[in-house]
Coordinates of C-alpha atoms and ligand atoms in Angstrom, one line a residue:
X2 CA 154.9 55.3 99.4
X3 CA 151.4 56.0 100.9
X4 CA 150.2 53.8 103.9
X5 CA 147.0 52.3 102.4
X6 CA 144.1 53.9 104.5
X7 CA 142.9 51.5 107.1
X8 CA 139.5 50.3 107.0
X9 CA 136.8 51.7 109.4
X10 CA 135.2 49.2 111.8
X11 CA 133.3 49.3 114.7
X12 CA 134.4 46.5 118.1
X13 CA 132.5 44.9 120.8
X14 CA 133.6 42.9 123.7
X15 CA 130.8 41.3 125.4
X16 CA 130.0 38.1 127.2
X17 CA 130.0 34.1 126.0
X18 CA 126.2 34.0 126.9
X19 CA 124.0 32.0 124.3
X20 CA 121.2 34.5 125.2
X21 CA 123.3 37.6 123.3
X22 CA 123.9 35.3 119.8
X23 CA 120.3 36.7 118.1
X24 CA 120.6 40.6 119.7
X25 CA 124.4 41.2 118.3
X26 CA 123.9 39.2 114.9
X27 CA 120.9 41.9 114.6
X28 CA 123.2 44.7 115.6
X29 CA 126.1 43.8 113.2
X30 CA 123.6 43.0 110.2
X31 CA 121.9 46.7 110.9
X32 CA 125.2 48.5 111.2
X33 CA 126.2 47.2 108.1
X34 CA 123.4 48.1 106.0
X35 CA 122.7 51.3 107.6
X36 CA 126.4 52.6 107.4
X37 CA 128.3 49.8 105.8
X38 CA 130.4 49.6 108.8
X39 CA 131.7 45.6 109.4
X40 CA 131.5 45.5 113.5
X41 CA 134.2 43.5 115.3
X42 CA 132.8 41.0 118.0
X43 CA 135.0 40.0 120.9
X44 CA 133.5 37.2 123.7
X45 CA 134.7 35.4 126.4
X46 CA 133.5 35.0 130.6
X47 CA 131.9 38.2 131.6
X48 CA 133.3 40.6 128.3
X49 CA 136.4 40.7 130.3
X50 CA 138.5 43.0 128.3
X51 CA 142.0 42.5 130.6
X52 CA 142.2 39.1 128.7
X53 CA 141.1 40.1 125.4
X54 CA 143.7 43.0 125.3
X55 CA 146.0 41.1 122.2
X56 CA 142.8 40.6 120.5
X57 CA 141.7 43.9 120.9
X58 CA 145.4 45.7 120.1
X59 CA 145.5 43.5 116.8
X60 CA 141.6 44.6 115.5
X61 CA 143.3 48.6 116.2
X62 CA 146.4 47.5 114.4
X63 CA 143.9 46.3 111.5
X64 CA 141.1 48.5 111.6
X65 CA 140.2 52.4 112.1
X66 CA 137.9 51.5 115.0
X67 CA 135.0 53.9 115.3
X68 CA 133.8 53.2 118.4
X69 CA 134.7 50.7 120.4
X70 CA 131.8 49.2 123.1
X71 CA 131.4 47.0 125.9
X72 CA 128.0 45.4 126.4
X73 CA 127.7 43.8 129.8
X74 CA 124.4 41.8 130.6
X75 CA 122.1 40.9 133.7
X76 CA 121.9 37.0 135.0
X77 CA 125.3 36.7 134.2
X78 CA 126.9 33.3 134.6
X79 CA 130.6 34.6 134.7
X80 CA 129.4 37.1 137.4
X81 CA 127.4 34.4 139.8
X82 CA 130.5 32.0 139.3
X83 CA 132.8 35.3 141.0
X84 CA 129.8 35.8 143.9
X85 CA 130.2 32.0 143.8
X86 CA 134.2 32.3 144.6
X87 CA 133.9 35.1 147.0
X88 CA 131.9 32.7 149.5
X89 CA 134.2 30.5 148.4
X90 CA 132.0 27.9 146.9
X91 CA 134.0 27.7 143.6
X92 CA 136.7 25.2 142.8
X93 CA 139.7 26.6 142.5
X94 CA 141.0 28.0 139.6
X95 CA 144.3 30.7 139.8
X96 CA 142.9 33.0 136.9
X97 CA 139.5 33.1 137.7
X98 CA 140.1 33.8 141.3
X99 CA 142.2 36.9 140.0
X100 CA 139.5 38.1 138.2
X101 CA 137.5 37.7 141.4
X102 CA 139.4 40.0 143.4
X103 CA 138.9 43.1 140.9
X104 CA 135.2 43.1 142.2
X105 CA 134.0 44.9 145.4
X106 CA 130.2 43.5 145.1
X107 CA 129.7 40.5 146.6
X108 CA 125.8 39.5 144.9
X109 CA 125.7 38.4 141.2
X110 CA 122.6 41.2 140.2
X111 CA 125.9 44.3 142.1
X112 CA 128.5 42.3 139.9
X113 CA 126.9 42.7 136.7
X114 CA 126.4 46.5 137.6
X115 CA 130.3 46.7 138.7
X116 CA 131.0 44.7 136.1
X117 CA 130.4 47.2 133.5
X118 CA 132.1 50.1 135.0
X119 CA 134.9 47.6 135.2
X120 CA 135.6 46.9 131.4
X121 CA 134.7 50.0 130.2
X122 CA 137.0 51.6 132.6
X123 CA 140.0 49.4 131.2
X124 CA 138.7 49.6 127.9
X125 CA 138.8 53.6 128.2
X126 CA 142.6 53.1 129.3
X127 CA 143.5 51.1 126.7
X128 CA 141.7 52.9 123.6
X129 CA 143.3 56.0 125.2
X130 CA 146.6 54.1 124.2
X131 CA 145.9 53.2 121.3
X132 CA 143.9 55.6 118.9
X133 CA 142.3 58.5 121.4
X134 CA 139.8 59.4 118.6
X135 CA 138.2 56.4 119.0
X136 CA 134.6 56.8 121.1
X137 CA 134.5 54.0 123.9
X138 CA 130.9 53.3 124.8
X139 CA 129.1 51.4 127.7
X140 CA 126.1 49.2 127.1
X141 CA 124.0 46.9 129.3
X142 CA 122.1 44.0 127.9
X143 CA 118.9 42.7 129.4
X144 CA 118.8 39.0 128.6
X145 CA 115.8 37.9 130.9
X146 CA 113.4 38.0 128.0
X147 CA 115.5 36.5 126.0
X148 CA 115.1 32.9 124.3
X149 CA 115.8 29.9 126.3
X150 CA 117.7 27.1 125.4
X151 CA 115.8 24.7 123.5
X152 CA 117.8 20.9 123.4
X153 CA 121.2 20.2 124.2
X154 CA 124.0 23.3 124.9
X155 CA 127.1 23.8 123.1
X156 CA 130.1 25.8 122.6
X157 CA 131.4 27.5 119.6
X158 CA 135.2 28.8 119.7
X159 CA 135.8 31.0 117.2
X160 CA 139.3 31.7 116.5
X161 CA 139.2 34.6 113.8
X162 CA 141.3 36.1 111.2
X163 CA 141.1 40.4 111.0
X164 CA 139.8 39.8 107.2
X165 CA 136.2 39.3 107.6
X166 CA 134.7 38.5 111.0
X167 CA 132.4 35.7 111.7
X168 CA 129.0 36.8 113.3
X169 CA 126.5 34.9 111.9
X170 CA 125.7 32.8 114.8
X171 CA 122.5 31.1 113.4
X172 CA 124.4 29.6 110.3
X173 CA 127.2 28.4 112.8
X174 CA 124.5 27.2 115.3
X175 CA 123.1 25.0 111.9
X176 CA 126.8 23.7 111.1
X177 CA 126.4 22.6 115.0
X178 CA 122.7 21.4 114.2
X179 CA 121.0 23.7 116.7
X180 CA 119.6 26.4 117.4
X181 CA 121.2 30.0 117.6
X182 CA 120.0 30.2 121.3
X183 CA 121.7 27.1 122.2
X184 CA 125.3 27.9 121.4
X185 CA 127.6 29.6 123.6
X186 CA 130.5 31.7 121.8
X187 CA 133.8 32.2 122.4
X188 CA 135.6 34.6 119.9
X189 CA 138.8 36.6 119.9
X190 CA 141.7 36.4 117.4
X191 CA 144.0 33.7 118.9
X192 CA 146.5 35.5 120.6
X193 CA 144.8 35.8 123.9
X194 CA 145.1 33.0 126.2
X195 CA 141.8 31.9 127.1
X196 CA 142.2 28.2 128.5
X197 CA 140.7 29.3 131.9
X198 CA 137.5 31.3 130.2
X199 CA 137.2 27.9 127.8
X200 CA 137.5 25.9 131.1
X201 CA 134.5 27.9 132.2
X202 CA 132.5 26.0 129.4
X203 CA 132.4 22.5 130.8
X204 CA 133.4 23.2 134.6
X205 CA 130.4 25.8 135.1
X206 CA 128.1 25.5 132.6
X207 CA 128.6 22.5 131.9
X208 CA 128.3 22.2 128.2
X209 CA 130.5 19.0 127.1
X210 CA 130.4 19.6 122.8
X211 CA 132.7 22.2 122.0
X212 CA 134.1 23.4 118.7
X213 CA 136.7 25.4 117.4
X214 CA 136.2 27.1 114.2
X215 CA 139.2 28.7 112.6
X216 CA 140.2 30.3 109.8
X217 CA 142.8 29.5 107.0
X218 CA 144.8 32.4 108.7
X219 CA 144.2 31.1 112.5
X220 CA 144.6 27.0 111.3
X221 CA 147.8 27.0 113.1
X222 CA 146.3 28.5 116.5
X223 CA 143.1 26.5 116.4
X224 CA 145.1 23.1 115.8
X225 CA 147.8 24.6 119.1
X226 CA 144.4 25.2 121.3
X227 CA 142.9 22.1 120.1
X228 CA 145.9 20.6 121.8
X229 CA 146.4 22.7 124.4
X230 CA 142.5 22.0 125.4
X231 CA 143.5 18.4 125.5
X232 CA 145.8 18.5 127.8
X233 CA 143.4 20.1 130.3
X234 CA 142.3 17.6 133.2
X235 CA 138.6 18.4 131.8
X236 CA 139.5 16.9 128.0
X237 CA 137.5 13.3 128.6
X238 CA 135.2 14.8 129.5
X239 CA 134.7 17.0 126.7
X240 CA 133.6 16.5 122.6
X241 CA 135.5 18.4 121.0
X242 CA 135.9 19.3 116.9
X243 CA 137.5 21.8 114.3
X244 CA 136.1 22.9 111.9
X245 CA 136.8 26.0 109.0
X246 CA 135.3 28.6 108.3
X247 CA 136.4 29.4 104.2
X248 CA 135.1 32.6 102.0
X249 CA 133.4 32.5 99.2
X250 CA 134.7 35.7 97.0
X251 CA 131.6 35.4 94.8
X252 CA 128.9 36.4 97.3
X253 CA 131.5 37.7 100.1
X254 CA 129.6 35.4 102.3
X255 CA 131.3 33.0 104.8
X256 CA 130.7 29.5 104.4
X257 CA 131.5 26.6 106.7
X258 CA 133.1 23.4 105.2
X259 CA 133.3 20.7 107.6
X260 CA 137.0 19.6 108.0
X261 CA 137.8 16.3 108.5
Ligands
ZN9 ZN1 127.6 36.7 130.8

């Protein structure tokens, strides 16, 4: 029996920021139609890749990933909130802390820089392990004239299958009736642990509406970390939904159908 050639895919791990939503919905939509390539998109605090690594084995596991990138960004919130713990004007939090004491620089504009030669460095290690013809690139964003957030902030958690990835970020910021510049995302396939980079949301930003959108695939995930999330001390705080994301195998478009 022949193994059924994978299919080709491209993967980028980048930051939560609202700010990116429009630049990498661009950059998926022009990759596809240029080279009909489907692009991976990985977020969390920072685009830290350490805890995105089960996310990031099971896209290699699916996919033949062409090149695999890591966009870092300026004004970075998850990089002032680590300058922010290293004057030790944070509240405490175990994993963030850890992260904190892989960076040398101590001002948010040197972490951003460090930053990036952080993740790609662990992202070279772990491609190396993984499929060493893959091309591992580093990319820096400048989001300073970027849109700014127009009406209230929110969150998005996107819990996703390896079938079709989800990156249309203005029809999911109209499901959350706002706009695409106003929605922070969280996205990775559900087998990471990212409580402490969803804790980020309400305890530094400060965004209180939160979502997770699943798939049929990751329903049993998104309804565990719908719990888990509300067992956090934050959860009264917090508004938070589920919804799911179904395909529609006419047009090969997603669709959102509000659950519940
Ligand atoms: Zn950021």
């Amino acid at each position: 029996m022949e193994e059924k050639p994978k299919e080709r895919a491209n993967l980028i791990i980048t930051c939560m920021d609202r700010r990116l939503n429009e630049a990498l919905e661009a950059r998926v939509q022009t990759e596809m139609s240029n080279t009909g390539i489907q692009t991976i998109v990985l977020r969390n605090a920072g685009g830290d890749v350490s805890n995105l690594k089960d996310s990031i084995r099971e896209a290699f596991s699916h996919y033949d990933i062409n090149e695999a990138r890591v966009a870092a960004h300026n004004d970075c919130g998850a990089m002032k909130d680590i300058a922010n713990r290293k004057q030790g004007k944070a509240e405490k939090d175990q994993e963030r802390d850890m992260t904190a004491m892989k960076y040398v620089a101590k001002n948010p504009e040197d972490l951003c820089k460090e930053n990036l030669a952080v993740q790609q460095k662990t992202l070279t290690e772990l491609v190396a392990s993984l499929s060493p013809s893959t091309k591992v690139i580093a990319d820096s964003l400048d989001v300073l004239h970027m849109p700014q957030a127009n009406g209230e902030r929110k969150a998005a958690i996107i819990l996703d299958s390896t079938e079709r990835l989800h990156t249309n970020y203005s029809e999911l910021a109209s499901v959350l009736h706002t706009d695409t510049n106003n929605v922070y995302v969280i996205q990775y396939m559900g087998m990471d642990n990212l409580l402490s980079d969803i804790s980020f949301v309400p305890k530094v930003l400060g965004v209180k509406d939160i979502t997770i959108f699943s798939t049929e695939k990751t329903r049993t995930k998104a309804t565990e970390l719908f719990e888990a999330i509300n067992r956090q001390a934050f959860a009264p705080e917090i508004n938070l939904k589920m919804m799911e994301l179904v395909q529609q195998p006419a047009t090969q478009q997603r669709r959102i159908k509000l659950k519940g």
